[in-house]
Coordinates of C-alpha atoms in Angstrom, one line a residue:
Chain A
M1007 CA -19.3 -12.2 25.5
Q1008 CA -17.2 -15.3 25.5
A1009 CA -14.4 -15.5 28.1
P1010 CA -10.9 -14.9 26.6
L1011 CA -9.1 -18.1 25.7
D1012 CA -5.4 -18.8 25.6
P1013 CA -4.2 -18.4 22.0
V1014 CA -1.2 -20.7 22.4
D1015 CA -3.1 -23.7 23.8
L1016 CA -5.9 -23.3 21.3
A1017 CA -3.6 -22.9 18.4
K1018 CA -1.7 -26.1 19.3
L1019 CA -4.9 -28.0 19.7
S1020 CA -6.6 -26.8 16.5
L1021 CA -3.7 -26.1 14.1
K1022 CA -1.5 -29.0 15.3
D1023 CA 1.6 -29.2 13.1
A1024 CA 1.2 -25.7 11.6
V1025 CA 2.5 -24.4 14.9
L1026 CA 6.3 -24.8 14.9
D1027 CA 7.4 -22.9 18.0
V1028 CA 6.1 -20.6 20.7
V1029 CA 8.3 -17.9 22.2
E1030 CA 7.6 -15.8 25.3
F1031 CA 9.8 -12.7 25.6
R1032 CA 9.3 -9.6 27.6
G1033 CA 5.6 -10.4 28.1
E1034 CA 5.0 -10.8 24.3
T1035 CA 3.8 -14.0 22.8
T1036 CA 5.2 -15.1 19.5
I1037 CA 3.8 -18.1 17.6
V1038 CA 6.0 -19.4 14.9
V1039 CA 4.0 -21.0 12.1
D1040 CA 4.4 -22.8 8.8
P1041 CA 4.5 -20.1 6.1
Q1042 CA 2.5 -22.1 3.6
R1043 CA -0.4 -22.3 6.0
I1044 CA -0.4 -18.6 7.0
V1045 CA -3.8 -17.9 5.6
E1046 CA -5.4 -20.7 7.5
V1047 CA -3.6 -19.7 10.7
C1048 CA -4.7 -16.0 10.3
Q1049 CA -8.3 -17.0 9.6
F1050 CA -8.2 -19.1 12.7
F1051 CA -7.0 -16.3 14.9
R1052 CA -9.4 -13.8 13.5
D1053 CA -12.6 -15.9 13.6
T1054 CA -12.3 -18.1 16.6
E1055 CA -14.5 -17.0 19.4
G1056 CA -12.5 -16.2 22.5
L1057 CA -9.5 -15.0 20.4
E1058 CA -11.0 -12.6 17.8
Y1059 CA -7.7 -10.9 16.6
I1060 CA -9.7 -8.8 14.2
F1061 CA -7.1 -6.0 13.8
L1062 CA -3.9 -6.4 11.9
S1063 CA -1.6 -3.7 13.2
D1064 CA 1.5 -4.3 11.1
I1065 CA 3.5 -6.8 9.1
T1066 CA 7.3 -6.4 9.6
A1067 CA 9.8 -8.1 7.5
V1068 CA 13.2 -8.9 9.1
D1069 CA 16.4 -10.0 7.4
Y1070 CA 18.6 -12.3 9.5
F1071 CA 21.4 -12.4 6.9
P1072 CA 23.7 -14.4 6.8
R1073 CA 21.6 -16.8 9.0
E1074 CA 19.4 -19.3 7.3
P1075 CA 16.3 -19.2 7.2
R1076 CA 17.2 -15.7 6.2
F1077 CA 13.9 -13.8 6.3
A1078 CA 11.1 -13.5 8.9
L1079 CA 7.7 -11.9 8.7
C1080 CA 6.0 -10.7 11.9
Y1081 CA 2.3 -10.3 11.9
H1082 CA 1.2 -8.1 14.8
L1083 CA -2.4 -8.7 15.7
Y1084 CA -4.8 -7.1 18.1
S1085 CA -7.8 -8.4 19.8
M1086 CA -9.9 -5.3 20.3
V1087 CA -12.5 -7.3 22.3
Y1088 CA -9.9 -8.6 24.8
T1089 CA -7.4 -5.8 24.4
R1090 CA -4.4 -8.1 23.9
R1091 CA -1.7 -8.6 21.3
L1092 CA -0.2 -11.5 19.5
R1093 CA 2.7 -11.9 17.1
I1094 CA 2.6 -14.5 14.4
K1095 CA 6.0 -15.2 12.9
V1096 CA 7.1 -17.1 9.8
Y1097 CA 10.6 -17.9 8.6
L1098 CA 11.4 -17.9 4.9
P1099 CA 14.5 -19.1 3.0
G1100 CA 16.9 -16.6 1.6
D1101 CA 16.5 -18.1 -1.9
N1102 CA 13.2 -17.1 -3.5
P1103 CA 11.2 -16.2 -0.4
R1104 CA 7.5 -16.5 -1.1
L1105 CA 4.3 -17.3 0.8
P1106 CA 0.6 -16.8 0.4
S1107 CA -0.9 -13.3 0.9
V1108 CA -3.3 -12.7 3.7
T1109 CA -5.1 -9.8 2.0
S1110 CA -8.2 -12.1 1.9
V1111 CA -8.2 -12.1 5.8
W1112 CA -7.4 -8.4 6.5
K1113 CA -7.7 -5.6 3.9
S1114 CA -4.9 -3.7 5.7
A1115 CA -2.5 -6.5 4.8
D1116 CA -2.4 -5.1 1.2
W1117 CA 0.0 -2.2 1.7
E1118 CA 2.0 -3.8 4.5
E1119 CA 2.8 -6.7 2.1
R1120 CA 3.6 -4.3 -0.6
E1121 CA 6.1 -2.6 1.7
A1122 CA 7.6 -6.0 2.6
Y1123 CA 7.9 -6.8 -1.1
D1124 CA 9.5 -3.4 -1.9
M1125 CA 11.9 -3.4 1.0
M1126 CA 12.8 -7.0 1.4
G1127 CA 11.8 -8.7 -1.9
I1128 CA 9.4 -11.2 -0.3
V1129 CA 6.8 -12.3 -2.8
F1130 CA 3.2 -12.7 -1.7
E1131 CA 1.3 -15.1 -3.9
G1132 CA -2.3 -14.0 -4.6
H1133 CA -1.7 -10.4 -3.7
P1134 CA -4.1 -8.2 -5.9
S1135 CA -1.4 -5.7 -7.0
L1136 CA 2.1 -6.5 -5.8
R1137 CA 4.0 -3.4 -6.8
R1138 CA 6.7 -1.2 -5.3
I1139 CA 5.2 1.2 -2.9
L1140 CA 8.0 3.5 -1.4
M1141 CA 10.7 3.1 -4.0
P1142 CA 10.4 4.2 -7.6
S1143 CA 8.9 1.5 -9.8
D1144 CA 12.1 1.1 -11.8
W1145 CA 14.3 0.7 -8.8
E1146 CA 16.7 -2.3 -8.7
G1147 CA 17.2 -4.3 -5.5
H1148 CA 15.4 -4.3 -2.2
P1149 CA 17.0 -1.6 0.1
Q1150 CA 16.1 -3.0 3.5
R1151 CA 18.1 -6.2 2.9
K1152 CA 21.2 -6.5 5.0
D1153 CA 23.5 -7.1 2.0
Y1154 CA 22.2 -3.9 0.3
P1155 CA 24.7 -1.0 1.0
L1156 CA 23.6 2.1 2.7
G1157 CA 25.3 4.2 0.0
Y1158 CA 26.7 7.7 0.0
E1159 CA 27.9 10.3 -2.4
Q1160 CA 31.5 11.5 -2.3
V1161 CA 31.8 15.2 -1.5
Q1162 CA 33.2 17.1 -4.4
F1163 CA 36.0 19.6 -3.4
S1164 CA 38.3 21.6 -5.7
F1165 CA 41.2 19.1 -5.0
N1166 CA 39.3 16.1 -6.1
F1167 CA 36.9 17.7 -8.6
D1168 CA 38.0 15.8 -11.7
E1169 CA 38.2 12.5 -9.9
V1170 CA 34.7 12.7 -8.5
N1171 CA 33.4 14.1 -11.7
R1172 CA 34.7 11.1 -13.6
L1173 CA 32.6 8.8 -11.4
K1174 CA 29.3 10.7 -11.7
P1175 CA 26.6 8.9 -13.7
Y1176 CA 26.3 11.3 -16.5
A1177 CA 24.2 10.3 -19.5
K1178 CA 26.3 8.3 -22.0
E1179 CA 26.3 9.1 -25.7
Chain B
M397 CA -18.0 1.1 -26.7
T398 CA -14.7 -0.2 -28.2
E399 CA -11.6 -0.2 -26.2
R400 CA -8.9 2.1 -27.6
P401 CA -5.2 2.0 -26.7
L402 CA -4.8 4.3 -23.7
L403 CA -1.7 6.2 -24.8
E404 CA -3.1 7.0 -28.3
R405 CA -6.4 8.5 -27.0
S406 CA -6.3 12.2 -27.2
G407 CA -7.3 14.4 -24.3
H408 CA -6.5 12.0 -21.5
S409 CA -3.2 10.8 -22.7
A410 CA -1.2 13.3 -20.7
N411 CA -2.6 11.7 -17.5
I412 CA -1.9 8.2 -18.5
T413 CA 1.7 8.8 -19.4
E414 CA 2.3 9.8 -15.8
W415 CA 1.4 6.2 -14.7
E416 CA 4.9 4.6 -14.4
G417 CA 3.5 1.0 -14.2
T418 CA 2.3 -1.1 -17.0
V419 CA -1.2 -0.8 -18.4
Q420 CA -1.8 -4.3 -17.1
E421 CA -1.2 -3.1 -13.5
L422 CA -3.5 -0.2 -14.1
R423 CA -6.3 -2.5 -15.2
G424 CA -6.6 -4.0 -11.7
L425 CA -6.8 -0.6 -10.0
V426 CA -9.3 1.3 -12.0
S427 CA -12.7 0.3 -13.5
P428 CA -12.9 -1.1 -17.0
R429 CA -14.8 2.1 -18.0
A430 CA -11.5 4.0 -17.8
F431 CA -10.3 2.0 -20.8
T432 CA -13.3 2.8 -23.0
G433 CA -13.0 6.6 -22.3
E434 CA -16.2 6.7 -20.3
T435 CA -14.4 7.8 -17.2
M436 CA -11.5 10.1 -17.0
L437 CA -8.2 9.6 -15.2
L438 CA -6.8 12.6 -13.4
N439 CA -3.6 13.1 -11.5
M440 CA -3.8 14.9 -8.2
G441 CA -0.5 15.9 -6.6
P442 CA 2.3 15.4 -5.6
Q443 CA 2.6 19.1 -5.5
H444 CA -1.1 19.8 -4.8
P445 CA -1.4 22.2 -1.7
S446 CA -4.3 20.2 -0.2
T447 CA -2.5 16.9 -0.1
H448 CA -0.5 18.0 3.0
G449 CA 2.9 17.1 1.6
V450 CA 3.8 15.1 -1.4
L451 CA 1.0 12.6 -1.8
R452 CA -0.1 11.7 -5.3
L453 CA -3.5 10.4 -6.1
L454 CA -4.6 8.9 -9.4
L455 CA -8.3 9.6 -9.6
E456 CA -10.8 8.0 -11.9
L457 CA -13.6 10.4 -12.4
D458 CA -17.1 10.1 -13.7
G459 CA -18.0 13.7 -14.2
E460 CA -17.2 15.1 -10.8
T461 CA -17.7 11.8 -8.9
V462 CA -14.6 9.8 -7.8
V463 CA -15.0 6.3 -9.1
S464 CA -11.7 5.0 -7.7
C465 CA -8.6 6.6 -6.1
V466 CA -5.1 5.1 -6.3
P467 CA -2.7 6.6 -3.8
D468 CA 1.0 6.8 -4.9
I469 CA 3.4 7.5 -2.1
G470 CA 7.2 7.4 -1.5
Y471 CA 8.1 10.9 -2.6
L472 CA 9.4 11.6 0.9
H473 CA 11.0 8.2 1.4
T474 CA 14.2 8.9 3.3
G475 CA 15.2 5.4 4.3
I476 CA 15.0 6.2 8.0
E477 CA 14.6 2.6 9.0
K478 CA 17.7 1.6 7.0
N479 CA 19.7 4.5 8.3
M480 CA 18.9 3.6 11.9
E481 CA 20.5 0.3 11.5
A482 CA 23.8 2.0 10.8
K483 CA 23.7 4.1 14.0
T484 CA 23.9 3.3 17.7
Y485 CA 20.7 3.1 19.7
E486 CA 21.2 6.6 21.1
Q487 CA 22.2 8.2 17.9
A488 CA 19.2 6.8 16.1
I489 CA 16.8 8.8 18.3
T490 CA 17.4 11.8 16.2
M491 CA 16.1 10.0 13.1
T492 CA 12.8 9.4 14.7
D493 CA 12.0 13.1 15.1
R494 CA 12.1 13.5 11.3
M495 CA 9.5 10.9 10.6
D496 CA 6.4 12.7 11.8
Y497 CA 7.5 16.2 12.1
L498 CA 4.4 17.4 13.9
N499 CA 4.7 14.7 16.6
P500 CA 8.5 14.6 17.4
M501 CA 8.1 13.9 21.1
G502 CA 5.7 11.0 20.3
N503 CA 8.2 9.4 17.9
N504 CA 11.0 9.7 20.5
L505 CA 8.7 8.2 23.1
V506 CA 7.8 5.1 21.1
Y507 CA 11.4 4.4 20.2
C508 CA 12.6 5.0 23.8
L509 CA 9.8 2.7 25.1
A510 CA 10.9 0.0 22.8
I511 CA 14.5 0.3 24.0
E512 CA 13.4 0.4 27.6
K513 CA 11.2 -2.7 27.2
L514 CA 14.1 -4.6 25.6
A515 CA 16.6 -3.5 28.1
E516 CA 14.2 -3.7 31.1
L517 CA 15.3 -0.2 31.9
D518 CA 13.4 1.7 34.6
V519 CA 12.1 5.2 34.1
P520 CA 11.8 7.5 37.1
E521 CA 8.4 8.9 38.0
R522 CA 9.4 12.5 37.3
A523 CA 10.5 11.6 33.8
Q524 CA 7.2 9.7 33.2
I525 CA 5.2 12.7 34.2
V526 CA 7.2 15.1 32.0
R527 CA 6.9 12.6 29.1
V528 CA 3.1 12.4 29.5
L529 CA 2.9 16.2 29.8
L530 CA 5.0 16.8 26.7
A531 CA 3.3 14.1 24.7
E532 CA 0.0 15.8 25.3
L533 CA 1.4 19.2 24.4
T534 CA 2.6 17.6 21.2
R535 CA -0.9 16.3 20.6
I536 CA -2.2 19.9 20.9
N537 CA 0.6 21.1 18.6
S538 CA -0.3 18.6 16.0
H539 CA -4.0 19.1 16.2
L540 CA -3.5 22.8 15.9
V541 CA -1.6 22.4 12.6
W542 CA -4.2 20.0 11.5
L543 CA -7.1 22.3 12.4
G544 CA -5.4 25.3 10.6
T545 CA -4.6 23.5 7.4
H546 CA -7.9 21.6 7.3
C547 CA -9.8 24.8 7.6
L548 CA -7.5 26.5 5.0
D549 CA -8.3 23.6 2.6
L550 CA -12.0 24.3 3.0
G551 CA -11.7 28.0 2.7
A552 CA -11.9 29.1 6.4
M553 CA -8.7 31.3 6.4
S554 CA -8.9 33.0 9.8
V555 CA -8.7 29.7 11.8
F556 CA -5.3 29.0 10.4
L557 CA -3.9 32.3 11.9
Y558 CA -5.5 31.7 15.3
A559 CA -4.2 28.1 15.4
M560 CA -0.7 29.1 14.5
R561 CA -0.7 31.8 17.1
E562 CA -1.5 29.2 19.9
R563 CA 0.9 26.7 18.4
E564 CA 3.7 29.2 18.9
M565 CA 3.2 29.0 22.6
V566 CA 3.6 25.2 22.5
L567 CA 6.7 25.5 20.4
D568 CA 8.2 28.0 22.9
I569 CA 7.8 25.4 25.6
F570 CA 9.5 22.8 23.5
E571 CA 12.4 25.2 22.9
M572 CA 12.5 25.9 26.6
V573 CA 13.0 22.2 27.5
S574 CA 15.1 20.9 24.6
G575 CA 16.5 23.9 22.8
Q576 CA 14.6 22.9 19.6
R577 CA 11.2 24.0 18.4
M578 CA 10.5 20.9 16.3
M579 CA 13.2 18.2 16.2
S580 CA 13.4 18.0 20.0
T581 CA 15.1 14.6 20.7
Y582 CA 14.3 15.3 24.3
F583 CA 13.3 11.8 25.4
R584 CA 16.2 9.4 25.9
P585 CA 16.3 5.8 26.9
G586 CA 15.7 5.8 30.7
G587 CA 14.1 9.2 31.0
L588 CA 14.9 12.7 29.6
W589 CA 17.9 14.5 28.2
R590 CA 17.9 16.9 31.1
D591 CA 15.6 18.1 33.8
V592 CA 12.9 20.7 32.9
P593 CA 14.1 24.3 33.6
P594 CA 12.4 26.3 36.4
E595 CA 10.4 28.4 34.0
F596 CA 8.8 25.3 32.5
I597 CA 5.9 24.9 35.0
P598 CA 4.9 28.6 34.9
A599 CA 4.9 28.5 31.1
V600 CA 2.8 25.4 30.9
K601 CA 0.4 26.8 33.5
A602 CA 0.0 30.0 31.5
F603 CA -0.7 27.9 28.4
I604 CA -3.4 25.7 30.0
D605 CA -5.1 28.7 31.5
Y606 CA -5.1 30.5 28.2
F607 CA -5.8 27.7 25.8
P608 CA -9.3 26.2 26.7
A609 CA -10.9 29.6 25.9
K610 CA -9.2 29.6 22.5
V611 CA -10.6 26.1 21.7
E612 CA -14.0 27.6 22.5
E613 CA -13.2 30.4 20.1
Y614 CA -12.4 27.9 17.3
E615 CA -15.6 26.1 18.1
T616 CA -17.7 29.3 17.8
L617 CA -16.2 29.8 14.4
L618 CA -16.8 26.2 13.1
V619 CA -19.0 23.9 15.1
N620 CA -22.4 25.5 14.2
N621 CA -21.2 27.3 11.1
P622 CA -23.7 26.3 8.3
L623 CA -21.0 26.5 5.6
W624 CA -18.7 24.3 7.6
I625 CA -21.4 21.8 8.3
D626 CA -22.3 21.7 4.6
R627 CA -18.8 20.9 3.6
T628 CA -18.2 18.3 6.3
Q629 CA -21.3 16.5 7.4
G630 CA -22.1 13.2 5.6
I631 CA -18.8 13.5 3.7
G632 CA -16.2 10.7 3.6
V633 CA -18.2 8.3 5.7
I634 CA -16.5 5.1 6.8
T635 CA -18.3 2.4 8.8
P636 CA -16.8 0.9 11.9
E637 CA -16.4 -2.5 10.3
D638 CA -14.5 -1.0 7.3
A639 CA -12.5 1.2 9.6
I640 CA -11.2 -1.8 11.5
A641 CA -10.7 -3.9 8.3
Y642 CA -8.7 -1.0 6.7
G643 CA -6.5 -0.6 9.8
C644 CA -7.7 2.8 10.8
T645 CA -6.7 4.0 14.3
G646 CA -6.9 7.2 16.3
P647 CA -9.5 9.8 15.6
T648 CA -10.3 8.2 12.2
L649 CA -11.4 5.0 14.0
R650 CA -13.1 6.8 16.9
G651 CA -15.0 9.0 14.4
S652 CA -16.8 5.8 13.4
G653 CA -17.7 5.2 17.0
V654 CA -15.2 2.5 17.9
N655 CA -13.8 3.0 21.4
W656 CA -10.2 2.2 20.9
D657 CA -7.5 4.4 22.4
I658 CA -4.1 2.9 23.1
R659 CA -3.8 5.2 26.1
K660 CA -6.8 3.4 27.7
A661 CA -6.5 -0.1 26.1
M662 CA -2.8 -0.7 26.7
P663 CA -1.6 2.1 28.9
Y664 CA 2.0 3.2 28.9
M665 CA 3.9 5.8 30.9
G666 CA 1.2 5.7 33.6
Y667 CA -1.7 6.9 31.5
E668 CA -4.0 4.6 33.5
T669 CA -3.5 7.0 36.5
Y670 CA -4.8 10.1 34.7
Q671 CA -8.5 11.0 34.4
F672 CA -9.6 11.7 30.9
D673 CA -12.3 10.7 28.4
V674 CA -12.1 9.4 24.9
P675 CA -14.4 11.4 22.7
L676 CA -16.3 9.2 20.2
G677 CA -18.1 10.0 17.0
E678 CA -21.2 8.5 15.6
H679 CA -21.4 8.9 11.8
G680 CA -17.8 8.4 10.8
D681 CA -17.8 11.5 8.6
V682 CA -15.5 14.4 8.2
Y683 CA -17.4 16.5 10.8
D684 CA -17.2 13.8 13.5
R685 CA -13.5 13.4 13.0
F686 CA -13.1 17.2 13.2
Y687 CA -15.3 17.3 16.4
I688 CA -13.3 14.5 18.1
R689 CA -10.0 16.3 17.6
M690 CA -11.5 19.5 19.0
Q691 CA -12.6 17.5 22.1
E692 CA -9.2 15.7 22.3
M693 CA -7.5 19.1 22.7
K694 CA -9.6 19.8 25.7
E695 CA -8.9 16.3 27.1
S696 CA -5.2 16.9 26.6
V697 CA -5.4 20.1 28.6
R698 CA -7.1 18.0 31.4
I699 CA -4.2 15.6 31.4
I700 CA -1.6 18.3 31.3
R701 CA -3.3 20.0 34.3
Q702 CA -3.1 16.7 36.3
A703 CA 0.5 16.2 35.2
V704 CA 1.6 19.7 36.3
E705 CA 0.1 19.1 39.7
R706 CA 2.1 15.9 40.0
L707 CA 5.2 17.4 38.7
E708 CA 5.2 20.1 41.3
K709 CA 5.1 17.4 44.0
T710 CA 7.5 14.9 42.4
G711 CA 11.2 15.5 42.7
G712 CA 13.9 13.0 42.2
P713 CA 16.0 12.0 39.2
F714 CA 14.8 12.7 35.7
R715 CA 16.7 9.8 34.2
S716 CA 17.4 6.2 35.2
Q717 CA 20.5 5.6 37.4
N718 CA 21.4 2.5 35.5
R719 CA 24.9 3.3 34.4
K720 CA 25.0 0.5 31.9
Y721 CA 22.6 2.5 29.7
V722 CA 22.6 6.0 31.0
P723 CA 25.8 8.2 31.0
P724 CA 26.8 9.6 34.3
P725 CA 26.3 13.4 35.0
R726 CA 29.3 15.6 34.4
S727 CA 29.7 16.2 38.2
E728 CA 30.6 12.5 38.8
L729 CA 33.3 12.4 36.2
G730 CA 35.9 14.3 38.4
R731 CA 35.4 12.0 41.3
S732 CA 34.7 8.5 40.1
M733 CA 36.9 6.3 37.9
E734 CA 33.9 4.1 37.2
A735 CA 31.9 7.1 36.0
V736 CA 34.7 7.9 33.5
I737 CA 34.7 4.4 32.2
H738 CA 30.9 4.4 31.7
H739 CA 31.1 7.9 30.1
F740 CA 33.7 6.7 27.7
K741 CA 32.0 3.4 26.8
L742 CA 28.6 5.0 26.3
W743 CA 29.8 7.9 24.2
T744 CA 32.0 5.8 22.0
E745 CA 30.4 2.4 21.3
G746 CA 27.1 3.0 23.0
F747 CA 25.1 0.4 24.9
S748 CA 24.2 -3.1 23.7
L749 CA 20.8 -4.6 24.1
P750 CA 20.0 -8.2 24.8
E751 CA 19.0 -10.3 21.8
G752 CA 15.3 -10.4 21.1
E753 CA 12.4 -8.4 19.6
V754 CA 9.7 -6.2 21.1
Y755 CA 6.7 -4.3 19.8
V756 CA 5.4 -1.2 21.5
S757 CA 2.5 1.1 20.6
I758 CA 1.5 4.6 21.6
E759 CA -1.4 6.8 20.7
S760 CA 0.0 9.5 18.5
P761 CA -2.2 12.4 17.4
R762 CA -2.9 10.6 14.2
G763 CA -3.5 7.1 15.6
E764 CA -1.5 4.1 16.6
L765 CA 2.2 4.6 16.3
S766 CA 4.1 1.4 16.9
C767 CA 7.8 0.5 16.9
Y768 CA 9.1 -2.9 16.3
L769 CA 12.7 -3.3 17.5
S770 CA 14.8 -6.3 17.0
S771 CA 18.3 -6.7 18.5
D772 CA 21.0 -9.2 17.7
G773 CA 22.9 -8.3 20.9
G774 CA 25.0 -5.6 19.4
N775 CA 25.1 -1.8 19.9
R776 CA 23.0 -1.0 16.8
P777 CA 19.4 -1.9 16.1
H778 CA 19.2 -5.0 14.0
R779 CA 15.9 -4.0 12.6
V780 CA 13.6 -1.1 13.4
H781 CA 10.2 -0.8 11.9
F782 CA 7.6 1.8 12.5
R783 CA 3.9 1.2 12.0
T784 CA 2.9 4.7 11.3
P785 CA -0.8 5.8 11.2
S786 CA -0.3 8.0 8.2
F787 CA 0.9 5.1 6.0
V788 CA -2.1 3.0 6.8
H789 CA -4.6 5.8 6.5
T790 CA -3.2 7.1 3.2
M791 CA -3.2 3.6 1.6
G792 CA -6.5 2.4 3.1
A793 CA -8.8 5.0 4.6
I794 CA -8.4 7.8 1.9
P795 CA -9.3 5.6 -1.2
K796 CA -12.1 3.9 0.8
M797 CA -13.6 7.3 1.8
A798 CA -13.0 8.9 -1.6
E799 CA -15.0 6.2 -3.5
G800 CA -18.3 7.8 -4.6
S801 CA -17.5 11.3 -3.2
M802 CA -17.3 14.5 -5.2
I803 CA -13.8 15.6 -6.2
A804 CA -14.2 18.9 -4.2
D805 CA -14.8 16.8 -1.1
L806 CA -11.6 15.0 -1.6
V807 CA -9.6 17.8 0.1
A808 CA -12.0 17.6 3.1
I809 CA -11.4 13.9 3.3
I810 CA -7.6 14.1 3.1
G811 CA -7.7 16.9 5.7
S812 CA -9.9 15.0 8.1
V813 CA -7.7 11.9 8.1
D814 CA -4.8 14.2 9.1
I815 CA -1.9 12.6 7.3
V816 CA 1.8 13.7 7.5
L817 CA 3.7 12.4 4.5
G818 CA 7.0 12.3 6.4
D819 CA 5.3 9.8 8.8
C820 CA 3.8 8.0 5.8
D821 CA 7.0 7.4 3.7
R822 CA 9.6 7.4 6.5

């Protein structure tokens, strides 16, 4: 077995300008990369001997509204061989966020990307079937976005019955 | 054979109309034979009793063989992640219980671990021991429900009754410590809600003395039962390479022989100091996954036994003394002005966490349960995301295992993966 290699040094050496930033926080390493080169980056981390991040644990989409770049995607990877973890992060603009899909690298990216699309509206180019996954297919908007209201229904009592009734979305003729 | 419009074709049209998406979308999911009428599309669920909740599967069948399986989830989506963003850190713990309702303590644990990591909050040793003990009891609780329902799916009725009988003892212990049988909310950032009551240790001891014999009893009913073996061996096979590629974890991954347990690989809460083995399968079929879970219950009893021994010897606080995160006990309020200020601050606006993001994982009964927590420096989570094992298994493992299996084996496959739809949809 090859000795474990440092993912940060190796990434800076091999991927050069695709690596934008490296953050160390609470013992976790985050490598910020160029979103358009995400497939190449993921392939590099999966296949390079000494790294072998073969397991994609999760893709989390984060909304930093009103900051710009607004969206971020965190790819949480495991190296089962060396039992360690890495986070790859990309930042995306608030207007039309899109980046290539990594389903060709990890099969499990399929539904994680669908969830990110459903909840945040991030479009993954080249995804085999980018549909809504948790929300109904005719749902409007992306609920996990910060500018999407949490929503509630006003409780109907006898004193405000008519007022609340008027606001209810009954079928129109 | 010529291709006919799907909706016009008689016989199968009722199934197709249930597909909400476009026909174009369906084309990528099922084989072209479905469009010529060679294979049949059948809707299974969401109210099917063997889908363990509200899972809907769109099956493409060639006779009785499953050609492809398209899972459709979201029927139990409650927006927990979104709701948590509107609550303070401490209030949001109650939401985590409701995700995986068979593993409430584990969900509390992963969320509390994330807060503790972000806040660099210490957890006293006594709290760590109780957490490990209860996490393992929860594993037994979850595995018992899985065993009962899995057997019920395959026609072994009596195991369900036995499993529920033993589960009742575990739930009584949960009620003893937290006042709740299921939605316990017992783990809090920095430790526990309160110390365990004096009757806790005797109750746990009584359970671990009683329970191993019961696992043996289940095993005599199932392990060598020819009917059980016929229904489970060689069914729903997944290779180790596929299991990793499809993101399987927990018993589903270990059933294929991959030695990966977060408790061993990346220990938390002092799991590295406990003696236990990780049972591994060989064939990756339904039987191996069943057998692993049976062994895991025994290993959990082993861990609990060690934890009880330690708990008897370990006194001290059950919660961190860091008053910036943990409210002071009632007794301090009458004496200390500072305690009153902390009490007021923590119960009105809550605590704030430093800006940053963390990711922690635990081994839940179903597999790897992870929590991503991002903070913007305020008193509410900026973003919480749970990587739940049921979500990954439902979307990846079940369709993969179902391909080429018989439709009657599908309930065995769903049962063996042990999904909880609350965990899946969140």
